[in-house]
Coordinates of C-alpha atoms in Angstrom, one line a residue:
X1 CA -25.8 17.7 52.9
X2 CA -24.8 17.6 49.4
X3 CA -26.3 13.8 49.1
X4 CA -29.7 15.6 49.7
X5 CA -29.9 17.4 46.4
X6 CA -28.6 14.5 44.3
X7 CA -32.4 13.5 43.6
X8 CA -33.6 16.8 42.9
X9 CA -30.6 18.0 40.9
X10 CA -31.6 14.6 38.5
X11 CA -34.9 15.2 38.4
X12 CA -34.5 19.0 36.5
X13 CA -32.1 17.6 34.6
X14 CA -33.8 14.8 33.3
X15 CA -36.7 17.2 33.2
X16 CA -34.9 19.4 31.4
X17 CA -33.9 16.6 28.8
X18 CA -37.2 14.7 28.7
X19 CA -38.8 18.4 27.6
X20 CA -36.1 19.5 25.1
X21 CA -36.3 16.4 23.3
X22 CA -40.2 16.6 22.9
X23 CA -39.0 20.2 21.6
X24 CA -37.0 18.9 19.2
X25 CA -40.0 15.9 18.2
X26 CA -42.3 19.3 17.5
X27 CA -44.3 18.7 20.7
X28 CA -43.9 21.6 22.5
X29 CA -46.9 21.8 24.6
X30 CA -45.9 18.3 25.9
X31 CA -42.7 19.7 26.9
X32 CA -44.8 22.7 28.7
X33 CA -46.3 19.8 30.6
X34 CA -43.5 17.7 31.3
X35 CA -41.2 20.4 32.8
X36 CA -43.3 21.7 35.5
X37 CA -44.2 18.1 36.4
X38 CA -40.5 17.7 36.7
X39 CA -39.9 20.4 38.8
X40 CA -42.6 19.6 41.2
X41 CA -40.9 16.3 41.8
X42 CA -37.7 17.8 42.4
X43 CA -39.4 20.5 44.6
X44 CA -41.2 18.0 47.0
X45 CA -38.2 16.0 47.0
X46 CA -35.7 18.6 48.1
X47 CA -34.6 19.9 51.4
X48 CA -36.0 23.0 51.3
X49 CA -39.6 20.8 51.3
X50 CA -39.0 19.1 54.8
X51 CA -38.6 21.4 58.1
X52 CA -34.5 20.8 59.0
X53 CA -33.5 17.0 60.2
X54 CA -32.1 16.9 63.4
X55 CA -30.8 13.8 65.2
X56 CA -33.0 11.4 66.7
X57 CA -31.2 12.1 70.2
X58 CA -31.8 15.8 69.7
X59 CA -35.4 15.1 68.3
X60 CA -35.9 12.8 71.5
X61 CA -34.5 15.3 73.8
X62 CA -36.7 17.8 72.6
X63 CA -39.7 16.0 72.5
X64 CA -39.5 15.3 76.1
X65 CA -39.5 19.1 76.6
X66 CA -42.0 20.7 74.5
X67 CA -44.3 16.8 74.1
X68 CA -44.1 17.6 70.3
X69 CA -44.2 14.7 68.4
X70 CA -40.9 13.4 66.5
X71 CA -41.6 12.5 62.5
X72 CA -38.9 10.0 60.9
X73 CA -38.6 10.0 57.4
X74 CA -36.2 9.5 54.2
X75 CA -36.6 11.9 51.2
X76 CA -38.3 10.2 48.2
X77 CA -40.6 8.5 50.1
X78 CA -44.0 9.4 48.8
X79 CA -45.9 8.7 52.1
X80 CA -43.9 10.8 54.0
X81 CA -44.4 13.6 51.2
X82 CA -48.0 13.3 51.4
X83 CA -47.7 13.4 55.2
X84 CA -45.6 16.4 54.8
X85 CA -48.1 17.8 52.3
X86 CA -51.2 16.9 54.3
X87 CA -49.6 19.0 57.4
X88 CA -49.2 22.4 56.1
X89 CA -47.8 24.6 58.2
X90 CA -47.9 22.5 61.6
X91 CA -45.7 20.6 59.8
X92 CA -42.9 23.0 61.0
X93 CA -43.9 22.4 64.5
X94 CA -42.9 18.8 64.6
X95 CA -39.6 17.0 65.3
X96 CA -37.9 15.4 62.0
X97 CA -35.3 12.9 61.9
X98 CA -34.1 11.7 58.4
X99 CA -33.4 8.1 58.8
X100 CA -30.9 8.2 55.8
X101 CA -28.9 10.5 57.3
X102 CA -29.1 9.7 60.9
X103 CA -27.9 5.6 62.1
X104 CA -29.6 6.1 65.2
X105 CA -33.2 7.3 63.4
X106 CA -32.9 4.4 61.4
X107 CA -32.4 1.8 64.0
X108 CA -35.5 3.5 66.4
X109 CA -37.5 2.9 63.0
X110 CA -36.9 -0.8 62.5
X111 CA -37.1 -0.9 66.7
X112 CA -40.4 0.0 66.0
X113 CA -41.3 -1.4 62.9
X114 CA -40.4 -5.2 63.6
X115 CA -36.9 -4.3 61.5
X116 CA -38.0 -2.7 58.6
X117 CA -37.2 0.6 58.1
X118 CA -41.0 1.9 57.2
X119 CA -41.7 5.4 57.4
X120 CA -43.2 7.9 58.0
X121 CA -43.0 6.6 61.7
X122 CA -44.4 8.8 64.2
X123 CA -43.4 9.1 67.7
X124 CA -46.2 10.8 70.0
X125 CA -46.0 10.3 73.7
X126 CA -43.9 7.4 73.5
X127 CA -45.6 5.4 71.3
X128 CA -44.6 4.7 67.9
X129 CA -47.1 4.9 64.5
X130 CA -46.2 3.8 61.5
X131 CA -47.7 6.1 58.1
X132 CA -50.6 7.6 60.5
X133 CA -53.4 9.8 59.3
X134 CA -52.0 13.5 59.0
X135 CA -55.4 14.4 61.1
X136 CA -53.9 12.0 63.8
X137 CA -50.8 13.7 64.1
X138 CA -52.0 17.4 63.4
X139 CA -54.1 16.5 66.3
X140 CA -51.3 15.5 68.9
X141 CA -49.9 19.1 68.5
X142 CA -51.3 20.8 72.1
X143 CA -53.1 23.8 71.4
X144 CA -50.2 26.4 72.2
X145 CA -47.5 25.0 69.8

């Protein structure tokens, strides 16, 4: 779990370096720009962004109850932020799998992927898409979820 706030953690700091110095240059109203940029990076990139990972077993198991699809993802990747982004709310409705931190994830991505590990890789109804349209996969969530 720690491993997951390593990016975050470096981005306010570097943030908080790259902003002090431009402080210390007499640019403060660079630094007013820089910082919050910072922190949005290290916001979007932090757990507290993406709805809890679960395994991809559990994910699978889940999905065969409830038909909600099962997102697999990795944090920094900026597609899978903007897919995260895109889905608002319903995002929390889905099934996420962090490939980084789950072996099993990773290998059903480069199953599907012709053995790259490209996400975000969406599973709905047994079929696997790679990076699809937000719309798409807002869209495969039945009305009552």
């Amino acid at each position: 779990m720690m491993r997951a706030w390593i990016l975050p953690m470096l981005l306010v700091l570097s943030g908080s370096a790259v902003a002090t110095g431009q402080i210390f240059k007499g640019s403060p109203g660079t630094a007013a720009a820089l910082l919050p940029a910072f922190l949005a990076l290290a916001g979007v990139n932090s757990p507290l962004f993406f709805p809890r990972s679960i395994s991809a077993r559990e994910a699978q198991r889940r999905s065969a109850v409830d038909g909600r699809p099962v997102v697999f993802w990795r944090p920094g990747c900026k597609y899978c932020i903007r897919l995260r982004i895109r889905l608002g709310r319903s995002a929390r409705q889905l099934h996420w799998v962090n490939i980084w931190r789950d072996p099993a994830g990773a290998a059903a991505v480069r199953a599907a992927n012709d053995g790259n590990e490209t996400v975000p890789t969406v599973v709905a109804a047994g079929r696997s898409h790679t990076n699809p349209d937000p719309e798409w996969v807002r869209a495969q969530l039945s009305p009552s979820t």
